[in-house]
Tab-separated table of C-alpha atoms and ligand atoms in Angstrom:
chain	number	residue	atom	x	y	z
A	18	UNK	CA	44.030	174.168	-58.893
A	19	UNK	CA	44.925	173.599	-62.567
A	20	UNK	CA	44.589	176.471	-64.472
A	21	UNK	CA	44.713	177.317	-68.038
A	22	UNK	CA	45.656	180.963	-68.527
A	23	UNK	CA	44.941	181.926	-72.190
A	24	UNK	CA	45.732	185.353	-73.737
A	25	UNK	CA	47.217	186.476	-77.281
A	26	UNK	CA	50.778	187.710	-77.322
A	27	UNK	CA	51.790	191.139	-75.453
A	28	UNK	CA	48.857	190.320	-72.859
A	29	UNK	CA	50.440	190.209	-70.264
A	30	UNK	CA	50.128	186.555	-69.127
A	31	UNK	CA	53.191	185.780	-68.498
A	32	UNK	CA	53.404	189.104	-65.886
A	33	UNK	CA	50.178	187.567	-64.459
A	34	UNK	CA	50.660	184.266	-64.294
A	35	UNK	CA	54.194	184.897	-62.283
A	36	UNK	CA	51.908	186.920	-60.004
A	37	UNK	CA	49.087	184.079	-59.160
A	38	UNK	CA	51.306	181.698	-58.769
A	39	UNK	CA	52.872	183.669	-55.870
A	40	UNK	CA	49.520	184.386	-54.658
A	41	UNK	CA	48.493	180.800	-55.356
A	42	UNK	CA	51.342	179.009	-53.850
A	43	UNK	CA	51.367	176.642	-57.147
A	44	UNK	CA	53.873	176.799	-60.182
A	45	UNK	CA	53.656	178.360	-63.256
A	46	UNK	CA	54.279	175.976	-65.489
A	47	UNK	CA	55.422	177.911	-69.317
A	48	UNK	CA	56.009	175.309	-72.018
A	49	UNK	CA	58.373	178.131	-74.243
A	50	UNK	CA	60.277	178.568	-70.833
A	51	UNK	CA	60.635	174.777	-70.569
A	52	UNK	CA	62.031	174.411	-74.200
A	53	UNK	CA	63.739	177.209	-73.801
A	54	UNK	CA	65.920	175.676	-70.464
A	55	UNK	CA	66.121	172.032	-72.461
A	56	UNK	CA	67.751	173.963	-75.266
A	57	UNK	CA	70.380	175.657	-72.763
A	58	UNK	CA	71.245	172.923	-70.335
A	59	UNK	CA	72.019	171.130	-74.079
A	60	UNK	CA	69.604	167.747	-72.503
A	61	UNK	CA	68.686	164.948	-75.347
A	62	UNK	CA	65.174	167.063	-75.637
A	63	UNK	CA	67.101	169.846	-75.892
A	64	UNK	CA	69.467	168.645	-78.671
A	65	UNK	CA	66.403	166.825	-80.481
A	66	UNK	CA	64.353	170.068	-80.063
A	67	UNK	CA	67.670	172.352	-81.853
A	68	UNK	CA	67.461	169.971	-84.573
A	69	UNK	CA	63.639	171.072	-85.581
A	70	UNK	CA	64.462	174.294	-84.952
A	71	UNK	CA	67.761	173.862	-87.038
A	72	UNK	CA	65.726	172.456	-90.021
A	73	UNK	CA	62.523	174.980	-90.042
A	74	UNK	CA	59.923	172.567	-88.555
A	75	UNK	CA	57.472	172.974	-85.629
A	76	UNK	CA	58.714	170.662	-82.686
A	77	UNK	CA	55.990	168.236	-82.954
A	78	UNK	CA	53.541	168.130	-80.198
A	79	UNK	CA	53.874	164.643	-78.547
A	80	UNK	CA	58.086	166.136	-77.707
A	81	UNK	CA	56.088	168.449	-75.954
A	82	UNK	CA	53.500	166.679	-74.365
A	83	UNK	CA	56.009	164.370	-73.440
A	84	UNK	CA	58.309	166.780	-71.464
A	85	UNK	CA	54.930	168.914	-69.968
A	86	UNK	CA	53.744	165.393	-68.575
A	87	UNK	CA	57.381	164.946	-66.653
A	88	UNK	CA	56.807	168.353	-65.224
A	89	UNK	CA	53.228	168.296	-64.293
A	90	UNK	CA	54.156	165.086	-62.436
A	91	UNK	CA	57.009	166.681	-60.669
A	92	UNK	CA	55.305	166.857	-56.795
A	93	UNK	CA	55.656	171.201	-56.792
A	94	UNK	CA	52.050	170.536	-58.807
A	95	UNK	CA	50.098	168.261	-56.821
A	96	UNK	CA	48.243	171.119	-55.383
A	97	UNK	CA	47.816	172.649	-58.753
A	98	UNK	CA	50.066	174.325	-61.665
A	99	UNK	CA	49.366	177.876	-63.857
A	100	UNK	CA	49.987	176.230	-67.211
A	101	UNK	CA	51.343	179.082	-69.666
A	102	UNK	CA	51.684	179.066	-73.343
A	103	UNK	CA	49.542	175.972	-73.421
A	104	UNK	CA	47.246	174.616	-74.989
A	105	UNK	CA	47.057	176.606	-78.210
A	106	UNK	CA	45.404	173.468	-80.464
A	107	UNK	CA	42.328	171.127	-79.520
A	108	UNK	CA	44.334	168.195	-79.978
A	109	UNK	CA	46.354	169.853	-77.761
A	110	UNK	CA	43.987	170.240	-75.275
A	111	UNK	CA	42.953	167.055	-75.379
A	112	UNK	CA	46.372	165.166	-75.200
A	113	UNK	CA	46.678	167.483	-71.524
A	114	UNK	CA	42.993	166.336	-70.541
A	115	UNK	CA	44.736	162.625	-70.779
A	116	UNK	CA	48.255	163.675	-68.502
A	117	UNK	CA	45.473	165.615	-65.702
A	118	UNK	CA	41.790	167.222	-66.145
A	119	UNK	CA	41.695	170.942	-65.888
A	120	UNK	CA	40.088	172.936	-63.358
A	121	UNK	CA	39.375	176.526	-65.336
A	122	UNK	CA	40.594	178.406	-68.368
A	123	UNK	CA	41.078	182.095	-67.973
A	124	UNK	CA	40.395	184.033	-70.891
A	125	UNK	CA	42.399	186.961	-70.954
A	126	UNK	CA	40.168	189.797	-73.360
A	127	UNK	CA	42.712	192.660	-74.467
A	128	UNK	CA	41.690	194.171	-77.587
A	129	UNK	CA	44.454	194.494	-80.774
A	130	UNK	CA	44.882	198.039	-80.647
A	131	UNK	CA	45.827	198.044	-76.522
A	132	UNK	CA	48.075	195.371	-77.333
A	133	UNK	CA	49.629	197.093	-80.819
A	134	UNK	CA	49.652	200.321	-78.528
A	135	UNK	CA	51.958	198.812	-75.366
A	136	UNK	CA	54.110	196.697	-77.744
A	137	UNK	CA	54.749	199.155	-79.773
A	138	UNK	CA	55.976	201.630	-77.480
A	139	UNK	CA	58.102	198.839	-76.101
A	140	UNK	CA	61.963	200.095	-75.602
A	141	UNK	CA	65.209	197.667	-75.125
A	142	UNK	CA	68.399	198.651	-74.243
A	143	UNK	CA	70.717	197.793	-76.818
A	144	UNK	CA	73.448	197.160	-73.898
A	145	UNK	CA	71.669	195.083	-71.225
A	146	UNK	CA	68.353	194.335	-72.730
A	147	UNK	CA	66.660	195.946	-70.119
A	148	UNK	CA	63.191	196.938	-70.974
A	149	UNK	CA	61.253	199.767	-71.066
A	150	UNK	CA	57.767	201.560	-72.285
A	151	UNK	CA	57.344	204.929	-73.348
A	152	UNK	CA	53.627	204.767	-71.710
A	153	UNK	CA	54.121	203.195	-68.777
A	154	UNK	CA	57.756	203.025	-67.859
A	155	UNK	CA	59.689	205.681	-69.140
A	156	UNK	CA	63.336	205.629	-68.924
A	157	UNK	CA	64.549	208.999	-67.156
A	158	UNK	CA	66.382	209.628	-70.211
A	159	UNK	CA	65.091	209.598	-73.528
A	160	UNK	CA	66.122	207.044	-75.349
A	161	UNK	CA	68.992	206.138	-72.846
A	162	UNK	CA	68.876	202.801	-70.140
A	163	UNK	CA	68.489	204.221	-66.675
A	164	UNK	CA	70.671	201.053	-66.030
A	165	UNK	CA	73.834	201.297	-67.836
A	166	UNK	CA	73.232	203.792	-69.799
A	167	UNK	CA	72.842	202.387	-73.425
A	168	UNK	CA	71.376	203.005	-76.294
A	169	UNK	CA	67.522	202.267	-76.717
A	170	UNK	CA	66.012	200.854	-79.326
A	171	UNK	CA	62.851	199.179	-80.769
A	172	UNK	CA	62.741	195.372	-81.472
A	173	UNK	CA	61.433	194.733	-84.631
A	174	UNK	CA	59.587	191.912	-83.163
A	175	UNK	CA	57.516	195.336	-81.662
A	176	UNK	CA	56.811	197.193	-85.038
A	177	UNK	CA	53.117	197.273	-85.252
A	178	UNK	CA	52.366	195.586	-88.673
A	179	UNK	CA	54.537	192.174	-87.158
A	180	UNK	CA	52.506	192.228	-84.023
A	181	UNK	CA	49.459	192.683	-86.253
A	182	UNK	CA	50.274	189.387	-87.960
A	183	UNK	CA	51.441	187.583	-84.854
A	184	UNK	CA	48.145	188.290	-83.268
A	185	UNK	CA	46.098	187.446	-86.688
A	186	UNK	CA	47.740	183.878	-86.160
A	187	UNK	CA	47.090	183.871	-82.884
A	188	UNK	CA	43.447	185.078	-83.454
A	189	UNK	CA	42.820	181.781	-85.895
A	190	UNK	CA	44.952	179.217	-83.794
A	191	UNK	CA	42.989	179.496	-80.741
A	192	UNK	CA	39.014	180.669	-81.693
A	193	UNK	CA	38.227	176.742	-81.830
A	194	UNK	CA	39.928	176.119	-78.574
A	195	UNK	CA	38.262	178.827	-76.928
A	196	UNK	CA	34.824	177.699	-78.445
A	197	UNK	CA	36.429	173.737	-77.170
A	198	UNK	CA	36.634	175.329	-73.642
A	199	UNK	CA	33.263	176.884	-73.635
A	200	UNK	CA	31.703	174.002	-74.234
A	201	UNK	CA	33.158	172.399	-71.373
A	202	UNK	CA	32.422	175.095	-69.275
A	203	UNK	CA	35.831	175.874	-68.176
A	204	UNK	CA	36.244	179.029	-69.977
A	205	UNK	CA	35.912	182.354	-68.088
A	206	UNK	CA	36.635	185.481	-69.864
A	207	UNK	CA	38.321	188.360	-67.802
A	208	UNK	CA	38.620	191.814	-70.237
A	209	UNK	CA	41.695	194.173	-69.830
A	210	UNK	CA	40.647	197.282	-72.696
A	211	UNK	CA	43.077	199.865	-70.819
A	212	UNK	CA	46.796	199.889	-71.142
A	213	UNK	CA	47.365	202.005	-68.916
A	214	UNK	CA	45.425	199.522	-65.866
A	215	UNK	CA	47.695	198.364	-63.776
A	216	UNK	CA	48.572	194.433	-63.553
A	217	UNK	CA	47.249	194.252	-59.720
A	218	UNK	CA	43.755	195.328	-61.136
A	219	UNK	CA	43.893	191.918	-63.551
A	220	UNK	CA	44.693	189.646	-61.179
A	221	UNK	CA	41.573	190.992	-58.595
A	222	UNK	CA	39.492	189.870	-61.318
A	223	UNK	CA	41.550	186.929	-61.488
A	224	UNK	CA	41.195	186.054	-57.937
A	225	UNK	CA	37.182	186.760	-57.648
A	226	UNK	CA	36.374	184.336	-60.450
A	227	UNK	CA	38.495	181.447	-58.714
A	228	UNK	CA	36.432	182.375	-55.494
A	229	UNK	CA	33.480	182.686	-57.241
A	230	UNK	CA	34.410	178.911	-59.260
A	231	UNK	CA	35.221	178.047	-55.644
A	232	UNK	CA	38.965	177.220	-56.158
A	233	UNK	CA	40.233	179.494	-53.128
B	322	ZN	ZN1	70.805	198.981	-70.253
Protein backbone atom coordinates (compact mmCIF):
# COMPACT_ATOMS: atom_id res chain seq x y z
CA UNK A 1 0.00 0.00 0.00
CA UNK A 2 2.23 2.76 -1.28
CA UNK A 3 0.20 5.94 -1.43
CA UNK A 4 1.05 9.49 -2.44
CA UNK A 5 -1.20 12.22 -1.08
CA UNK A 6 -1.36 15.35 -3.21
CA UNK A 7 -3.08 18.50 -2.07
CA UNK A 8 -2.56 22.25 -1.90
CA UNK A 9 -1.20 23.93 1.23
CA UNK A 10 -4.08 24.36 3.66
CA UNK A 11 -6.07 21.45 2.21
CA UNK A 12 -5.76 19.49 5.46
CA UNK A 13 -3.44 16.99 3.82
CA UNK A 14 -1.33 16.50 6.95
CA UNK A 15 -4.45 15.84 9.06
CA UNK A 16 -5.77 13.27 6.60
CA UNK A 17 -2.40 11.57 6.32
CA UNK A 18 -2.07 11.17 10.07
CA UNK A 19 -5.61 9.77 10.37
CA UNK A 20 -5.00 7.32 7.53
CA UNK A 21 -1.81 6.18 9.20
CA UNK A 22 -3.81 5.08 12.24
CA UNK A 23 -6.49 3.34 10.14
CA UNK A 24 -4.12 1.57 7.78
CA UNK A 25 -1.17 0.80 10.05
CA UNK A 26 1.43 2.25 7.69
CA UNK A 27 3.66 5.26 8.46
CA UNK A 28 3.09 8.80 7.26
CA UNK A 29 6.21 10.07 5.55
CA UNK A 30 6.47 13.84 5.29
CA UNK A 31 9.67 15.12 3.69
CA UNK A 32 9.04 18.53 5.27
CA UNK A 33 8.93 16.99 8.77
CA UNK A 34 11.99 14.88 8.00
CA UNK A 35 13.97 17.93 6.94
CA UNK A 36 12.97 19.79 10.12
CA UNK A 37 14.00 16.80 12.26
CA UNK A 38 17.40 16.51 10.55
CA UNK A 39 18.04 20.20 11.18
CA UNK A 40 16.93 19.94 14.79
CA UNK A 41 19.06 16.85 15.45
CA UNK A 42 22.04 18.61 13.80
CA UNK A 43 22.92 15.56 11.68
CA UNK A 44 25.37 15.85 8.77
CA UNK A 45 22.41 16.08 6.43
CA UNK A 46 20.72 18.61 8.68
CA UNK A 47 23.81 20.84 8.59
CA UNK A 48 24.01 20.57 4.81
CA UNK A 49 20.34 21.55 4.50
CA UNK A 50 20.89 24.43 6.92
CA UNK A 51 23.66 25.78 4.67
CA UNK A 52 21.39 25.78 1.64
CA UNK A 53 18.67 27.69 3.40
CA UNK A 54 21.21 30.13 4.89
CA UNK A 55 22.25 30.90 1.31
CA UNK A 56 18.60 31.28 0.39
CA UNK A 57 18.80 28.28 -1.95
CA UNK A 58 16.40 25.37 -2.34
CA UNK A 59 17.57 22.02 -1.04
CA UNK A 60 18.54 20.04 -4.16
CA UNK A 61 16.33 17.12 -5.16
CA UNK A 62 19.15 14.60 -4.82
CA UNK A 63 19.61 15.48 -1.14
CA UNK A 64 15.92 15.02 -0.39
CA UNK A 65 15.76 11.83 -2.45
CA UNK A 66 18.77 10.36 -0.63
CA UNK A 67 17.08 11.08 2.69
CA UNK A 68 13.74 9.68 1.47
CA UNK A 69 15.32 6.52 0.07
CA UNK A 70 16.83 5.69 3.45
CA UNK A 71 13.47 6.29 5.13
CA UNK A 72 11.42 4.22 2.66
CA UNK A 73 13.80 1.30 3.06
CA UNK A 74 13.24 1.17 6.82
CA UNK A 75 11.44 -1.97 8.10
CA UNK A 76 8.25 -0.11 9.06
CA UNK A 77 7.67 0.78 5.39
CA UNK A 78 7.54 -2.88 4.31
CA UNK A 79 3.73 -2.89 4.36
CA UNK A 80 3.61 0.51 2.70
CA UNK A 81 3.43 4.20 3.53
CA UNK A 82 1.56 7.43 2.97
CA UNK A 83 3.78 10.00 1.36
CA UNK A 84 2.80 13.57 2.12
CA UNK A 85 4.46 16.58 0.49
CA UNK A 86 6.53 14.63 -2.05
CA UNK A 87 6.79 14.50 -5.05
CA UNK A 88 6.01 18.01 -6.26
CA UNK A 89 7.54 17.77 -9.73
CA UNK A 90 7.86 15.16 -12.48
CA UNK A 91 11.64 14.65 -11.97
CA UNK A 92 10.92 13.97 -8.28
CA UNK A 93 8.17 11.51 -9.24
CA UNK A 94 10.56 9.70 -11.57
CA UNK A 95 13.21 9.52 -8.87
CA UNK A 96 10.63 8.13 -6.45
CA UNK A 97 9.57 5.51 -8.98
CA UNK A 98 13.19 4.29 -9.05
CA UNK A 99 13.20 3.80 -5.28
CA UNK A 100 9.82 2.08 -5.08
CA UNK A 101 6.73 1.78 -7.31
CA UNK A 102 3.72 3.81 -6.19
CA UNK A 103 0.32 2.09 -6.08
CA UNK A 104 -2.05 5.02 -5.81
CA UNK A 105 -2.08 8.81 -5.85
CA UNK A 106 -4.87 10.56 -3.99
CA UNK A 107 -5.43 14.08 -5.26
CA UNK A 108 -7.25 16.31 -2.78
CA UNK A 109 -9.32 18.89 -4.63
CA UNK A 110 -10.10 21.86 -2.46
CA UNK A 111 -11.18 25.13 -4.10
CA UNK A 112 -8.95 28.14 -3.43
CA UNK A 113 -11.76 30.07 -1.75
CA UNK A 114 -12.31 27.25 0.75
CA UNK A 115 -8.61 27.18 1.66
CA UNK A 116 -8.49 30.96 1.94
CA UNK A 117 -11.59 30.97 4.13
CA UNK A 118 -10.14 28.27 6.36
CA UNK A 119 -6.61 29.66 6.70
CA UNK A 120 -7.54 33.32 7.01
CA UNK A 121 -9.74 32.39 9.98
CA UNK A 122 -6.90 30.61 11.70
CA UNK A 123 -5.71 32.07 14.99
CA UNK A 124 -2.47 31.23 16.75
CA UNK A 125 -1.62 31.81 20.41
CA UNK A 126 1.32 34.17 20.85
CA UNK A 127 2.35 32.45 24.05
CA UNK A 128 1.94 28.67 23.54
CA UNK A 129 1.38 28.30 19.79
CA UNK A 130 -2.02 26.59 20.12
CA UNK A 131 -4.11 26.84 16.93
CA UNK A 132 -7.77 27.90 16.75
CA UNK A 133 -10.19 28.71 13.96
CA UNK A 134 -12.98 31.29 13.97
CA UNK A 135 -15.14 28.92 11.88
CA UNK A 136 -14.44 25.48 13.27
CA UNK A 137 -12.56 25.73 16.53
CA UNK A 138 -13.43 28.90 18.36
CA UNK A 139 -11.72 29.87 21.63
CA UNK A 140 -14.09 30.18 24.60
CA UNK A 141 -13.31 33.90 24.90
CA UNK A 142 -12.65 36.00 21.77
CA UNK A 143 -8.94 36.26 20.95
CA UNK A 144 -7.86 34.58 24.19
CA UNK A 145 -6.16 31.16 24.33
CA UNK A 146 -8.20 28.51 26.21
CA UNK A 147 -5.03 26.76 27.32
CA UNK A 148 -2.81 29.55 28.59
CA UNK A 149 -4.76 32.82 28.40
CA UNK A 150 -2.34 34.20 25.80
CA UNK A 151 -3.36 36.58 23.01
CA UNK A 152 -4.48 35.06 19.67
CA UNK A 153 -3.38 36.55 16.36
CA UNK A 154 -3.43 35.88 12.59
CA UNK A 155 -0.04 34.89 11.20
CA UNK A 156 1.43 36.93 8.34
CA UNK A 157 1.37 33.73 6.23
CA UNK A 158 -2.38 33.41 6.72
CA UNK A 159 -3.29 36.74 5.10
CA UNK A 160 -5.57 36.03 2.07
CA UNK A 161 -3.14 37.61 -0.41
CA UNK A 162 -0.20 35.49 0.83
CA UNK A 163 -2.33 32.32 0.75
CA UNK A 164 -3.46 33.06 -2.82
CA UNK A 165 0.16 33.53 -3.95
CA UNK A 166 1.14 30.22 -2.36
CA UNK A 167 -1.80 28.45 -4.01
CA UNK A 168 -0.88 29.87 -7.42
CA UNK A 169 2.65 28.52 -7.05
CA UNK A 170 1.28 25.13 -6.01
CA UNK A 171 -1.15 24.89 -8.94
CA UNK A 172 1.52 25.85 -11.45
CA UNK A 173 3.96 23.35 -10.02
CA UNK A 174 1.61 20.39 -9.55
CA UNK A 175 -0.53 20.55 -12.68
CA UNK A 176 2.06 18.66 -14.76
CA UNK A 177 2.46 16.14 -11.94
CA UNK A 178 -1.29 15.49 -11.86
CA UNK A 179 -1.27 14.92 -15.62
CA UNK A 180 1.74 12.60 -15.22
CA UNK A 181 -0.02 10.38 -12.67
CA UNK A 182 -3.30 10.49 -14.59
CA UNK A 183 -1.53 9.13 -17.63
CA UNK A 184 -0.14 6.30 -15.52
CA UNK A 185 -3.71 5.65 -14.29
CA UNK A 186 -2.64 6.03 -10.69
CA UNK A 187 -4.57 9.19 -9.84
CA UNK A 188 -7.86 9.27 -7.92
CA UNK A 189 -9.60 12.54 -7.10
CA UNK A 190 -11.16 13.34 -3.75
CA UNK A 191 -13.30 16.47 -3.39
CA UNK A 192 -13.77 18.72 -0.42
CA UNK A 193 -15.83 21.75 -1.35
CA UNK A 194 -17.24 22.71 2.01
CA UNK A 195 -14.92 24.02 4.73
CA UNK A 196 -17.28 22.68 7.40
CA UNK A 197 -17.09 19.06 6.30
CA UNK A 198 -15.37 17.14 9.12
CA UNK A 199 -12.18 15.21 8.26
CA UNK A 200 -13.96 11.86 8.87
CA UNK A 201 -16.07 12.36 5.74
CA UNK A 202 -13.02 12.88 3.54
CA UNK A 203 -11.32 9.89 5.18
CA UNK A 204 -14.38 7.74 4.33
CA UNK A 205 -14.08 8.82 0.68
CA UNK A 206 -10.41 7.86 0.65
CA UNK A 207 -11.13 4.50 2.32
CA UNK A 208 -13.78 3.81 -0.37
CA UNK A 209 -11.17 4.44 -3.07
CA UNK A 210 -8.72 2.08 -1.36
CA UNK A 211 -11.40 -0.63 -1.35
CA UNK A 212 -12.33 0.03 -4.95
CA UNK A 213 -8.70 -0.24 -6.06
CA UNK A 214 -8.35 -3.37 -3.89
CA UNK A 215 -5.59 -1.91 -1.75
CA UNK A 216 -7.53 -2.93 1.36
ZN1 LIG B 1 -1.88 29.65 24.53
